[in-house]
Backbone as a chain_set.jsonl record, in Angstrom:
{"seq": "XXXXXXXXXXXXXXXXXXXXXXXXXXXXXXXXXXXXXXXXXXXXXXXXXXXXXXXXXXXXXXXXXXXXXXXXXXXXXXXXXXXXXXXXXXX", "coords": {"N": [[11.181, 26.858, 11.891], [10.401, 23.713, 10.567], [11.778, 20.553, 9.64], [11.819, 17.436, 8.199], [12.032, 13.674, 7.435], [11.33, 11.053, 6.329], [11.144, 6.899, 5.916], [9.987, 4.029, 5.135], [9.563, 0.546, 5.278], [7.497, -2.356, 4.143], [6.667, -5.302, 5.283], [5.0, -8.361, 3.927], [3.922, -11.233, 4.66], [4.457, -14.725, 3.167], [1.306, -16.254, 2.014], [-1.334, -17.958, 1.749], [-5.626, -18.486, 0.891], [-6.94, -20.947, 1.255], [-10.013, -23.017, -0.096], [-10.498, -25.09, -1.027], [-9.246, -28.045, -2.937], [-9.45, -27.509, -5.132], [-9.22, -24.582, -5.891], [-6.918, -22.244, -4.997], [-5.814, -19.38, -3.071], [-3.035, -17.474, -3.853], [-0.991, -15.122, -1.617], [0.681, -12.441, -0.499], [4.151, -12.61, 0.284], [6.062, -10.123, -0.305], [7.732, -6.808, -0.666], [7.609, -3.802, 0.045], [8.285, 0.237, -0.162], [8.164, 3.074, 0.682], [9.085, 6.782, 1.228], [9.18, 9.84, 2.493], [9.176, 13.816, 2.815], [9.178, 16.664, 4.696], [7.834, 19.957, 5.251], [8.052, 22.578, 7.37], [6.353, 25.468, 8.709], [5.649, 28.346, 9.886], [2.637, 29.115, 9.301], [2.464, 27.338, 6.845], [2.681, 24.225, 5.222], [4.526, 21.509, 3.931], [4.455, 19.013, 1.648], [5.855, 16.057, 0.254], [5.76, 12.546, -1.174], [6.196, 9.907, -1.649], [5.201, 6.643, -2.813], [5.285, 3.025, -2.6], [7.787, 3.012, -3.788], [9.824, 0.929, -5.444], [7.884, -0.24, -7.218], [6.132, -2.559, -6.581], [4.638, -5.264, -6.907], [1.924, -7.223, -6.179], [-0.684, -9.752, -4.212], [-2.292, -8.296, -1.204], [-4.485, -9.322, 0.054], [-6.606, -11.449, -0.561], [-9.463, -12.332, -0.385], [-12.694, -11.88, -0.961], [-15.426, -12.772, -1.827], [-17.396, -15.069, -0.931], [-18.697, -16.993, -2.485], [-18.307, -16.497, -4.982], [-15.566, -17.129, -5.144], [-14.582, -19.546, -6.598], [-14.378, -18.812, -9.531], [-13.94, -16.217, -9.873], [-10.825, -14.064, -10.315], [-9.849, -12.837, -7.01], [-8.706, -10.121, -5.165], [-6.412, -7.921, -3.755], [-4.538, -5.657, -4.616], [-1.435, -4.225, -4.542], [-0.727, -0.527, -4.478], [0.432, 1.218, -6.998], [3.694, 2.581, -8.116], [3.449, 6.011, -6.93], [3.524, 9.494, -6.485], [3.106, 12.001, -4.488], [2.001, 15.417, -3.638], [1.858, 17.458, -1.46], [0.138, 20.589, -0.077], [0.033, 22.923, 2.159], [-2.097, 25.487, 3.957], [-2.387, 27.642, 6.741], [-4.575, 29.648, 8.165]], "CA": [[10.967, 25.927, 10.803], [10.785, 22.065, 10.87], [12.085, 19.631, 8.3], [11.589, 15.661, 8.307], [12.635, 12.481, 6.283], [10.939, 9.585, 6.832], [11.155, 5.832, 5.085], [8.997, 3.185, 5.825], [9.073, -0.863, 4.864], [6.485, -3.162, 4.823], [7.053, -7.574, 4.802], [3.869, -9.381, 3.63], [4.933, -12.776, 4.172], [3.499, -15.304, 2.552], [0.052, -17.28, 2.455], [-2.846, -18.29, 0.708], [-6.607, -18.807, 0.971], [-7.276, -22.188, 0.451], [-11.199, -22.834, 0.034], [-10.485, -26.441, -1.944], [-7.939, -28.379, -3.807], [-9.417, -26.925, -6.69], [-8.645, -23.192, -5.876], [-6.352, -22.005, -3.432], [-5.606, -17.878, -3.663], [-1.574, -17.408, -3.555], [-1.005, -13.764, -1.447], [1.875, -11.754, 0.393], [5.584, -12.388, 0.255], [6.506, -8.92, -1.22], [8.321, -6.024, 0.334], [7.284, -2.494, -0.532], [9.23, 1.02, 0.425], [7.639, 4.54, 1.033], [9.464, 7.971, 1.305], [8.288, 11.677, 2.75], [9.828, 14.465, 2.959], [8.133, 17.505, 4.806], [8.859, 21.016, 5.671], [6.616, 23.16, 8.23], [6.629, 26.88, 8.842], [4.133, 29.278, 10.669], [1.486, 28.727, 8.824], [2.824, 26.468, 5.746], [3.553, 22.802, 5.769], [4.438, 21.039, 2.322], [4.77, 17.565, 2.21], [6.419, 15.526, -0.472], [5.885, 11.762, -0.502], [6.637, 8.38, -2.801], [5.068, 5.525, -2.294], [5.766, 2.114, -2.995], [8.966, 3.339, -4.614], [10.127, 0.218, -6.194], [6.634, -0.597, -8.099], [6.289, -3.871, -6.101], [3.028, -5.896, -7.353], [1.312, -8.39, -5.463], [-2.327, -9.783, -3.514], [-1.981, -8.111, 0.174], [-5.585, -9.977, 0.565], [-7.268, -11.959, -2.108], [-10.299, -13.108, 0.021], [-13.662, -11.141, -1.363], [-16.737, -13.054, -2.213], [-17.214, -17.192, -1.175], [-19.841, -17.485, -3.438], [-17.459, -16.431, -6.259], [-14.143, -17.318, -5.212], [-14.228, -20.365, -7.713], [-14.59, -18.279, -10.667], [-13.714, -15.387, -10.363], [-9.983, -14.009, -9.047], [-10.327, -12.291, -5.764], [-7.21, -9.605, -4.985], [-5.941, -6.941, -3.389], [-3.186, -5.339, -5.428], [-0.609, -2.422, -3.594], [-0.93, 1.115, -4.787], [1.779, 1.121, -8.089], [4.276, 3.616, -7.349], [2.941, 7.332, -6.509], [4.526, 10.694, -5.744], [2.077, 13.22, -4.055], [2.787, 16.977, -3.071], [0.592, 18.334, -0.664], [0.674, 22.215, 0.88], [-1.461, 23.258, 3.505], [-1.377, 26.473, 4.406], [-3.492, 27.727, 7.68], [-4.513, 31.587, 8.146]], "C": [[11.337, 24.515, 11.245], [11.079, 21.426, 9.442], [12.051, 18.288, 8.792], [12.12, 15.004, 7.251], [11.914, 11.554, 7.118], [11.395, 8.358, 5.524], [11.033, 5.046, 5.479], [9.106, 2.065, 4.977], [8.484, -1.831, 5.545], [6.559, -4.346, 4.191], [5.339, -7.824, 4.526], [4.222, -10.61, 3.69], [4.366, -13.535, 3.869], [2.149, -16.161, 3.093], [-0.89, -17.129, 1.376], [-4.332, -18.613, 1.741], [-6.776, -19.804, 0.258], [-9.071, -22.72, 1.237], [-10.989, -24.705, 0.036], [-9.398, -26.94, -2.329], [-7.84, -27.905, -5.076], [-8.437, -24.933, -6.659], [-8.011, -22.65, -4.388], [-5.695, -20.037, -4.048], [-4.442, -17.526, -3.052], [-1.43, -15.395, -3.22], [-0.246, -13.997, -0.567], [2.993, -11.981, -0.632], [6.4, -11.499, -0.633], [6.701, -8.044, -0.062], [8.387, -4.671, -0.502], [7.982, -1.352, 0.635], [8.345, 2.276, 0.075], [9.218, 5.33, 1.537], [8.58, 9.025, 1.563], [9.564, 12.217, 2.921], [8.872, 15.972, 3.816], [9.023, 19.054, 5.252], [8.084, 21.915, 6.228], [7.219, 24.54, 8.67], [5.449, 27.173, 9.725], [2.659, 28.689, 10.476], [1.263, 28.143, 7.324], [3.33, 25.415, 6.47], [3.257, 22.116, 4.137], [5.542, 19.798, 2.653], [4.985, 16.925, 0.726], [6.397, 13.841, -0.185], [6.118, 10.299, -1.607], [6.237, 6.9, -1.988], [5.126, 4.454, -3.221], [6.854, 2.404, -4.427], [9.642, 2.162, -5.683], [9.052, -1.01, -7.367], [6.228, -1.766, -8.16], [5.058, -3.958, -6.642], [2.973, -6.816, -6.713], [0.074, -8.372, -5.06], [-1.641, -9.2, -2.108], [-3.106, -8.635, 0.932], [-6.416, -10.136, -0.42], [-8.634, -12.384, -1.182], [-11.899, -11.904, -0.09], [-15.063, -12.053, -1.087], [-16.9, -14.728, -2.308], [-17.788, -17.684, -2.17], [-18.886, -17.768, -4.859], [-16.238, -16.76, -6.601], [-13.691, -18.312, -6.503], [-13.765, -20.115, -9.034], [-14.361, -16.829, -10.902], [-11.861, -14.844, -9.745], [-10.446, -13.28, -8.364], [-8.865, -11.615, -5.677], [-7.495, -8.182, -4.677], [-5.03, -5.861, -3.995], [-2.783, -3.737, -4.657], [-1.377, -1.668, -4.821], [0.495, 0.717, -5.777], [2.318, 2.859, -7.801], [3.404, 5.64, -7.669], [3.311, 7.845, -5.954], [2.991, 11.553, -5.201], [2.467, 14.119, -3.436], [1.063, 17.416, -2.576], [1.342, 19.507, 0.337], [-0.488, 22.25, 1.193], [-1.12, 24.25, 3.987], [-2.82, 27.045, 5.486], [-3.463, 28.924, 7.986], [-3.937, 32.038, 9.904]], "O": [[12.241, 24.182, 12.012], [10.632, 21.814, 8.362], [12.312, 18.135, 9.985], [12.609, 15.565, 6.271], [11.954, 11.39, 8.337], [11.858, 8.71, 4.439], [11.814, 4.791, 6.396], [8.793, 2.315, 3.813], [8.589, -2.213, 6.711], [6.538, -4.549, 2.977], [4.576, -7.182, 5.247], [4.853, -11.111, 2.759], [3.217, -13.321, 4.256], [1.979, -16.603, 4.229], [-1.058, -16.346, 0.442], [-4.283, -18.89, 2.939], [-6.801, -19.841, -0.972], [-9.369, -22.797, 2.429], [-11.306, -25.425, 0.982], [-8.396, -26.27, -2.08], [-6.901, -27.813, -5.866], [-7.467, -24.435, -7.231], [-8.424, -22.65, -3.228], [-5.294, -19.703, -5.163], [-4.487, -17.243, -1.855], [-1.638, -14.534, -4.075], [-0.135, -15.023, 0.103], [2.982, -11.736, -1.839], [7.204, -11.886, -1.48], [6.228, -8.181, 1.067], [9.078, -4.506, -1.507], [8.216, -1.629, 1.811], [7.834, 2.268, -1.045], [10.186, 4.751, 2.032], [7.475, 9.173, 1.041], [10.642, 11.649, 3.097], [7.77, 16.19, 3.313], [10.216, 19.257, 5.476], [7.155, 22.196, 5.47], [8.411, 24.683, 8.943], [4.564, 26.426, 10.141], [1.881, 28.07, 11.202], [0.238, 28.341, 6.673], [3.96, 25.325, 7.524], [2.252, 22.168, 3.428], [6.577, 19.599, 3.289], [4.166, 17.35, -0.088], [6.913, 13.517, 0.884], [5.954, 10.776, -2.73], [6.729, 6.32, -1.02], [5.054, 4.66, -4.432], [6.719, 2.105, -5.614], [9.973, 2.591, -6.789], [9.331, -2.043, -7.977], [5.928, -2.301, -9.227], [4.38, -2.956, -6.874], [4.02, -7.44, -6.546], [-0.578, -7.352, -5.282], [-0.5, -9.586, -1.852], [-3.076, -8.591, 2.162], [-6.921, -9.23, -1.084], [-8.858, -13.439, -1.776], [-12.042, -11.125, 0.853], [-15.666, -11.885, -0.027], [-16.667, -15.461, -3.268], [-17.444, -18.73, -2.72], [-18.768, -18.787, -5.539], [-15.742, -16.78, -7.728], [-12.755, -18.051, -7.259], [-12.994, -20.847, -9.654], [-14.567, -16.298, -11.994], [-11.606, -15.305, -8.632], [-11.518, -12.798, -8.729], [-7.886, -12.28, -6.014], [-8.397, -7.455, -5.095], [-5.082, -4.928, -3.193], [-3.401, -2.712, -4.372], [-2.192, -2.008, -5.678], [1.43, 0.042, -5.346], [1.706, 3.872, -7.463], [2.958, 6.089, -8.725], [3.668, 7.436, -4.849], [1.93, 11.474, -5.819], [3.321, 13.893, -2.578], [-0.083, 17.57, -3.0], [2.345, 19.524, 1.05], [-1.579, 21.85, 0.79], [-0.008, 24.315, 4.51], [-3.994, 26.915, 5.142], [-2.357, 29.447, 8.126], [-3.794, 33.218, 10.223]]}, "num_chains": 1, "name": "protein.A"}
């Protein structure tokens, strides 16, 4: 049998897309945290996992469509926090 722990952080540091003086698209400087947990056998493996644990919000890339940038926002937004359980079991 195997067992794991992981925990993973990720910096965005800041910046913008600036097209104009009129619109400039403010993205990064946020710091998001992941968790797993796993546990592996013969022919089982069950995986346990949390992401962005502290339900950080932010753009991680606002830059979509030039045509539209003026008018419309443009954004990326993290994943809001999420647990997922996955088993896999192989014959």
């Amino acid at each position: 049998d195997r067992f794991g722990l992981s925990l993973a952080g990720r910096y965005w540091g800041d910046s913008a897309l600036d097209f104009d003086q009129r619109r400039t698209v403010k993205q990064g400087e946020f710091v998001a945290f992941d968790a797993a947990a796993w546990w592996t056998t013969n022919n089982l493996q069950v995986r346990l996992e949390a992401l962005n644990i502290s339900d950080t919000s932010g753009n991680r890339f606002g830059y979509g469509n030039p045509f539209t940038v003026r008018n419309e926002a443009q954004a990326t937004p993290l994943r809001p926090f999420t647990v997922q359980l996955q088993i896999t079991v192989t014959p």
